Each structure stands twice: as structure tokens, then as C-alpha cells.
Tab-separated table of N, CA and C in Angstrom:
chain	number	residue	atom	x	y	z
A	1	ASP	N	-17.999	-110.123	1.449
A	1	ASP	CA	-18.414	-109.256	2.539
A	1	ASP	C	-17.558	-109.548	3.767
A	2	ASN	N	-16.678	-108.609	4.125
A	2	ASN	CA	-15.772	-108.795	5.261
A	2	ASN	C	-16.355	-108.332	6.581
A	3	THR	N	-17.560	-107.779	6.600
A	3	THR	CA	-18.104	-107.243	7.847
A	3	THR	C	-18.373	-108.333	8.862
A	4	GLU	N	-18.538	-109.588	8.450
A	4	GLU	CA	-18.773	-110.671	9.399
A	4	GLU	C	-17.566	-110.894	10.294
A	5	ALA	N	-16.372	-110.580	9.821
A	5	ALA	CA	-15.153	-110.790	10.592
A	5	ALA	C	-14.891	-109.671	11.585
A	6	LEU	N	-15.629	-108.573	11.504
A	6	LEU	CA	-15.406	-107.429	12.377
A	6	LEU	C	-16.310	-107.488	13.600
A	7	GLU	N	-15.785	-107.017	14.697
A	7	GLU	CA	-16.595	-106.880	15.899
A	7	GLU	C	-17.587	-105.731	15.691
A	8	PRO	N	-18.785	-105.816	16.263
A	8	PRO	CA	-19.786	-104.754	16.044
A	8	PRO	C	-19.299	-103.356	16.393
A	9	HIS	N	-18.489	-103.206	17.463
A	9	HIS	CA	-18.017	-101.867	17.854
A	9	HIS	C	-17.035	-101.286	16.838
A	10	MET	N	-16.521	-102.114	15.917
A	10	MET	CA	-15.572	-101.631	14.922
A	10	MET	C	-16.275	-101.041	13.706
A	11	LEU	N	-17.581	-101.157	13.625
A	11	LEU	CA	-18.309	-100.739	12.434
A	11	LEU	C	-18.774	-99.288	12.485
A	12	PHE	N	-18.568	-98.607	13.590
A	12	PHE	CA	-18.961	-97.207	13.668
A	12	PHE	C	-17.978	-96.446	14.550
A	13	ASN	N	-17.990	-95.141	14.383
A	13	ASN	CA	-17.105	-94.271	15.162
A	13	ASN	C	-17.967	-93.505	16.138
A	14	ASP	N	-17.914	-93.890	17.393
A	14	ASP	CA	-18.751	-93.230	18.385
A	14	ASP	C	-18.148	-91.942	18.927
A	15	THR	N	-16.911	-91.616	18.544
A	15	THR	CA	-16.302	-90.372	19.009
A	15	THR	C	-16.355	-89.275	17.953
A	16	GLY	N	-16.403	-89.652	16.680
A	16	GLY	CA	-16.357	-88.658	15.610
A	16	GLY	C	-14.963	-88.082	15.401
A	17	ILE	N	-13.956	-88.669	16.043
A	17	ILE	CA	-12.591	-88.182	15.940
A	17	ILE	C	-11.738	-89.259	15.279
A	18	TYR	N	-10.893	-88.844	14.350
A	18	TYR	CA	-10.018	-89.765	13.629
A	18	TYR	C	-8.573	-89.335	13.805
A	19	GLU	N	-7.649	-90.289	13.630
A	19	GLU	CA	-6.225	-89.974	13.690
A	19	GLU	C	-5.539	-90.505	12.441
A	20	LEU	N	-4.572	-89.747	11.970
A	20	LEU	CA	-3.819	-90.101	10.779
A	20	LEU	C	-2.906	-91.286	11.086
A	21	ILE	N	-2.939	-92.319	10.217
A	21	ILE	CA	-2.080	-93.483	10.446
A	21	ILE	C	-1.146	-93.767	9.269
A	22	ALA	N	-1.412	-93.194	8.098
A	22	ALA	CA	-0.523	-93.441	6.957
A	22	ALA	C	-0.739	-92.381	5.887
A	23	VAL	N	0.331	-92.092	5.145
A	23	VAL	CA	0.275	-91.147	4.031
A	23	VAL	C	1.069	-91.742	2.876
A	24	LEU	N	0.458	-91.810	1.711
A	24	LEU	CA	1.157	-92.204	0.492
A	24	LEU	C	1.467	-90.925	-0.273
A	25	THR	N	2.717	-90.773	-0.676
A	25	THR	CA	3.122	-89.544	-1.367
A	25	THR	C	3.536	-89.850	-2.796
A	26	HIS	N	3.530	-88.799	-3.586
A	26	HIS	CA	3.983	-88.899	-4.972
A	26	HIS	C	4.885	-87.713	-5.269
A	27	LYS	N	5.972	-87.981	-5.967
A	27	LYS	CA	6.873	-86.926	-6.425
A	27	LYS	C	7.008	-87.087	-7.927
A	28	GLY	N	6.587	-86.101	-8.661
A	28	GLY	CA	6.655	-86.159	-10.113
A	28	GLY	C	5.498	-85.388	-10.727
A	29	MET	N	5.596	-85.123	-12.011
A	29	MET	CA	4.594	-84.312	-12.698
A	29	MET	C	3.343	-85.100	-13.081
A	30	PHE	N	3.463	-86.435	-13.264
A	30	PHE	CA	2.340	-87.231	-13.746
A	30	PHE	C	2.154	-88.461	-12.870
A	31	ALA	N	0.924	-88.950	-12.756
A	31	ALA	CA	0.625	-90.099	-11.901
A	31	ALA	C	1.260	-91.378	-12.415
A	32	ASP	N	1.471	-91.503	-13.714
A	32	ASP	CA	2.043	-92.739	-14.246
A	32	ASP	C	3.573	-92.718	-14.275
A	33	SER	N	4.160	-91.683	-13.741
A	33	SER	CA	5.615	-91.633	-13.617
A	33	SER	C	5.947	-90.892	-12.332
A	34	GLY	N	7.157	-90.940	-11.924
A	34	GLY	CA	7.563	-90.306	-10.685
A	34	GLY	C	7.886	-91.353	-9.643
A	35	HIS	N	7.774	-90.979	-8.398
A	35	HIS	CA	8.189	-91.860	-7.309
A	35	HIS	C	7.167	-91.797	-6.176
A	36	TYR	N	6.799	-92.953	-5.651
A	36	TYR	CA	5.855	-93.054	-4.539
A	36	TYR	C	6.595	-93.476	-3.280
A	37	VAL	N	6.235	-92.870	-2.144
A	37	VAL	CA	6.803	-93.208	-0.842
A	37	VAL	C	5.643	-93.258	0.151
A	38	ALA	N	5.701	-94.218	1.086
A	38	ALA	CA	4.664	-94.332	2.113
A	38	ALA	C	5.247	-93.992	3.475
A	39	TYR	N	4.475	-93.264	4.263
A	39	TYR	CA	4.808	-92.955	5.649
A	39	TYR	C	3.718	-93.594	6.490
A	40	VAL	N	4.117	-94.460	7.440
A	40	VAL	CA	3.150	-95.236	8.210
A	40	VAL	C	3.455	-95.091	9.690
A	41	ARG	N	2.407	-94.819	10.453
A	41	ARG	CA	2.565	-94.728	11.903
A	41	ARG	C	2.879	-96.115	12.443
A	42	ASN	N	3.816	-96.194	13.354
A	42	ASN	CA	4.280	-97.464	13.899
A	42	ASN	C	3.390	-97.886	15.073
A	43	GLY	N	2.314	-98.621	14.774
A	43	GLY	CA	1.382	-99.077	15.807
A	43	GLY	C	0.718	-97.918	16.504
A	44	ASN	N	0.603	-98.002	17.823
A	44	ASN	CA	-0.008	-96.923	18.607
A	44	ASN	C	1.031	-95.934	19.107
A	45	GLN	N	2.242	-96.085	18.656
A	45	GLN	CA	3.307	-95.195	19.081
A	45	GLN	C	3.271	-93.911	18.261
A	46	ASP	N	4.028	-92.917	18.716
A	46	ASP	CA	4.069	-91.637	18.005
A	46	ASP	C	5.202	-91.565	16.990
A	47	ASN	N	5.927	-92.654	16.790
A	47	ASN	CA	6.971	-92.619	15.771
A	47	ASN	C	6.425	-93.204	14.469
A	48	TRP	N	7.059	-92.836	13.366
A	48	TRP	CA	6.613	-93.208	12.033
A	48	TRP	C	7.720	-93.928	11.296
A	49	LEU	N	7.340	-94.656	10.240
A	49	LEU	CA	8.298	-95.332	9.372
A	49	LEU	C	8.093	-94.841	7.948
A	50	GLN	N	9.190	-94.630	7.249
A	50	GLN	CA	9.154	-94.221	5.844
A	50	GLN	C	9.534	-95.419	4.983
A	51	TYR	N	8.614	-95.828	4.101
A	51	TYR	CA	8.855	-96.940	3.182
A	51	TYR	C	9.172	-96.352	1.807
A	52	ASP	N	10.414	-96.511	1.378
A	52	ASP	CA	10.880	-95.965	0.110
A	52	ASP	C	11.556	-97.084	-0.664
A	53	ASP	N	10.822	-97.680	-1.583
A	53	ASP	CA	11.285	-98.851	-2.315
A	53	ASP	C	11.663	-99.956	-1.321
A	54	LYS	N	12.906	-100.392	-1.319
A	54	LYS	CA	13.315	-101.488	-0.445
A	54	LYS	C	13.783	-101.017	0.929
A	55	SER	N	13.885	-99.725	1.142
A	55	SER	CA	14.396	-99.243	2.423
A	55	SER	C	13.260	-98.771	3.329
A	56	VAL	N	13.421	-99.053	4.614
A	56	VAL	CA	12.486	-98.608	5.645
A	56	VAL	C	13.297	-97.835	6.668
A	57	ASN	N	12.907	-96.575	6.904
A	57	ASN	CA	13.653	-95.719	7.818
A	57	ASN	C	12.708	-95.069	8.812
A	58	PRO	N	13.162	-94.890	10.053
A	58	PRO	CA	12.338	-94.182	11.025
A	58	PRO	C	12.253	-92.693	10.672
A	59	CYS	N	11.138	-92.098	10.992
A	59	CYS	CA	10.973	-90.651	10.830
A	59	CYS	C	10.012	-90.179	11.907
A	60	ASN	N	9.790	-88.883	11.983
A	60	ASN	CA	8.872	-88.373	12.994
A	60	ASN	C	7.706	-87.647	12.328
A	61	PHE	N	6.736	-87.272	13.130
A	61	PHE	CA	5.534	-86.660	12.592
A	61	PHE	C	5.821	-85.306	11.945
A	62	GLU	N	6.854	-84.628	12.370
A	62	GLU	CA	7.234	-83.348	11.742
A	62	GLU	C	7.589	-83.571	10.268
A	63	ASP	N	8.240	-84.680	9.957
A	63	ASP	CA	8.553	-85.009	8.559
A	63	ASP	C	7.266	-85.243	7.764
A	64	VAL	N	6.314	-85.913	8.364
A	64	VAL	CA	5.045	-86.212	7.693
A	64	VAL	C	4.269	-84.926	7.421
A	65	LYS	N	4.274	-84.001	8.369
A	65	LYS	CA	3.537	-82.740	8.182
A	65	LYS	C	4.088	-81.906	7.028
A	66	LYS	N	5.340	-82.073	6.685
A	66	LYS	CA	5.943	-81.330	5.575
A	66	LYS	C	5.394	-81.766	4.221
A	67	LEU	N	4.674	-82.890	4.180
A	67	LEU	CA	4.160	-83.422	2.914
A	67	LEU	C	2.982	-82.629	2.381
A	68	SER	N	2.471	-81.689	3.125
A	68	SER	CA	1.341	-80.877	2.655
A	68	SER	C	1.829	-79.649	1.900
A	69	GLY	N	3.026	-79.726	1.399
A	69	GLY	CA	3.698	-78.579	0.791
A	69	GLY	C	3.276	-78.244	-0.616
A	70	LYS	N	4.234	-77.844	-1.407
A	70	LYS	CA	4.029	-77.183	-2.687
A	70	LYS	C	3.519	-78.097	-3.797
A	71	GLY	N	3.870	-79.363	-3.755
A	71	GLY	CA	3.453	-80.253	-4.836
A	71	GLY	C	4.293	-80.030	-6.079
A	72	GLY	N	3.845	-80.620	-7.174
A	72	GLY	CA	4.571	-80.456	-8.422
A	72	GLY	C	5.669	-81.472	-8.589
A	73	GLY	N	6.561	-81.229	-9.507
A	73	GLY	CA	7.560	-82.212	-9.888
A	73	GLY	C	8.660	-82.450	-8.886
A	74	ASP	N	9.017	-81.468	-8.083
A	74	ASP	CA	10.185	-81.599	-7.220
A	74	ASP	C	9.855	-81.854	-5.756
A	75	TRP	N	8.591	-81.995	-5.414
A	75	TRP	CA	8.198	-82.133	-4.019
A	75	TRP	C	7.335	-83.372	-3.830
A	76	HIS	N	7.563	-84.083	-2.733
A	76	HIS	CA	6.642	-85.157	-2.363
A	76	HIS	C	5.379	-84.509	-1.814
A	77	THR	N	4.245	-84.924	-2.337
A	77	THR	CA	2.959	-84.372	-1.939
A	77	THR	C	2.069	-85.501	-1.450
A	78	ALA	N	1.347	-85.268	-0.367
A	78	ALA	CA	0.408	-86.271	0.132
A	78	ALA	C	-0.591	-86.602	-0.971
A	79	TYR	N	-0.677	-87.867	-1.326
A	79	TYR	CA	-1.512	-88.343	-2.424
A	79	TYR	C	-2.724	-89.085	-1.882
A	80	LEU	N	-2.518	-89.840	-0.790
A	80	LEU	CA	-3.583	-90.607	-0.159
A	80	LEU	C	-3.309	-90.626	1.336
A	81	CYS	N	-4.300	-90.239	2.132
A	81	CYS	CA	-4.165	-90.232	3.589
A	81	CYS	C	-5.121	-91.271	4.173
A	82	LEU	N	-4.628	-92.063	5.114
A	82	LEU	CA	-5.440	-93.084	5.769
A	82	LEU	C	-5.619	-92.719	7.233
A	83	TYR	N	-6.846	-92.869	7.704
A	83	TYR	CA	-7.195	-92.526	9.081
A	83	TYR	C	-7.851	-93.717	9.762
A	84	ARG	N	-7.836	-93.699	11.092
A	84	ARG	CA	-8.601	-94.686	11.865
A	84	ARG	C	-9.330	-93.953	12.977
A	85	THR	N	-10.346	-94.628	13.492
A	85	THR	CA	-11.129	-94.081	14.588
A	85	THR	C	-10.260	-93.911	15.822
A	86	LYS	N	-10.403	-92.781	16.478
A	86	LYS	CA	-9.695	-92.552	17.736
A	86	LYS	C	-10.666	-92.869	18.860
A	87	HIS	N	-10.332	-93.864	19.657
A	87	HIS	CA	-11.179	-94.266	20.780
A	87	HIS	C	-10.638	-93.675	22.069
A	88	PHE	N	-11.539	-93.303	22.940
A	88	PHE	CA	-11.177	-92.818	24.260
A	88	PHE	C	-11.732	-93.800	25.274
A	89	HIS	N	-10.916	-94.213	26.202
A	89	HIS	CA	-11.353	-95.141	27.228
A	89	HIS	C	-11.780	-94.349	28.454
A	90	VAL	N	-13.011	-94.595	28.887
A	90	VAL	CA	-13.555	-93.912	30.054
A	90	VAL	C	-13.943	-94.987	31.048
A	91	ASP	N	-13.530	-94.815	32.274
A	91	ASP	CA	-13.932	-95.767	33.312
A	91	ASP	C	-15.434	-95.695	33.512
A	92	ASN	N	-16.059	-96.826	33.669
A	92	ASN	CA	-17.500	-96.852	33.912
A	92	ASN	C	-17.775	-96.356	35.317
A	93	PRO	N	-18.796	-95.502	35.470
A	93	PRO	CA	-19.130	-95.045	36.821
A	93	PRO	C	-19.680	-96.201	37.646
A	94	LYS	N	-19.496	-96.109	38.947
A	94	LYS	CA	-20.028	-97.136	39.840
A	94	LYS	C	-21.554	-97.113	39.769
A	95	PRO	N	-22.212	-98.256	39.944
A	95	PRO	CA	-23.677	-98.300	39.809
A	95	PRO	C	-24.414	-97.354	40.747
A	96	ASP	N	-23.855	-97.061	41.922
A	96	ASP	CA	-24.553	-96.178	42.847
A	96	ASP	C	-24.299	-94.704	42.593
A	97	GLU	N	-23.415	-94.378	41.645
A	97	GLU	CA	-23.141	-92.985	41.293
A	97	GLU	C	-24.035	-92.554	40.142
A	98	LYS	N	-24.608	-91.367	40.242
A	98	LYS	CA	-25.434	-90.829	39.174
A	98	LYS	C	-24.592	-89.900	38.317
A	99	MET	N	-24.823	-89.958	37.033
A	99	MET	CA	-24.099	-89.064	36.125
A	99	MET	C	-24.872	-87.775	35.966
A	100	ASP	N	-24.184	-86.656	35.957
A	100	ASP	CA	-24.792	-85.354	35.739
A	100	ASP	C	-25.051	-85.188	34.250
A	101	THR	N	-26.307	-85.026	33.865
A	101	THR	CA	-26.659	-84.916	32.449
A	101	THR	C	-26.913	-83.486	32.039
A	102	GLN	N	-26.674	-82.527	32.909
A	102	GLN	CA	-26.928	-81.129	32.562
A	102	GLN	C	-25.716	-80.507	31.936
């Protein structure tokens, strides 16, 4: 059970919004053959890295969006997508300020 190592705020998504952080692709007709490539977001930055066997190359999100294409034997198709919670930081109101709840 790894939940003991997590901070309590990491166990739920209070925004309901997620962001894409990685895509594993497959090119080929069958799952037990073909070629797999991973596209991973580089930290909190907007640039991405393409992991293809032993090579790692920079790419951009436009390249990643093309993975939702035709599929089949000649195209890399998104096979597994990984997301994380998107947090928004809001300054706490001063104690003497009332929040409008309407």
C-alpha cells in the first residue's frame, strides 16, 4: 500500500481538471509486434520529449496531437495516455474580506 507515502491533498482531485503528461504509442498491426514510442511532457514545461528505443528527442505538443490519427500498421496511434491532476493556485482572501457566495 503506497498511499502512506502520499500527502493527503494528493489523493483527490479538487478541480476535476486533468492534463496530459505522457502518451505511449504503437505502430504495427498486432500488439505483440510492431514498435512502441513514448512521448513525455518535460516537467511543468510545455515542451515534450520523444523516447524511441535508445534515442531521446525534443518535440512539441503539435507532434503529440497527431497521434490521434488513423491507426493501423503504418501509423503511430496513442495506445496509453497518462494524465495528472491540474491544480490552480488561488491566493487566500484576507480574513477581514468576505467572499461573495452568490
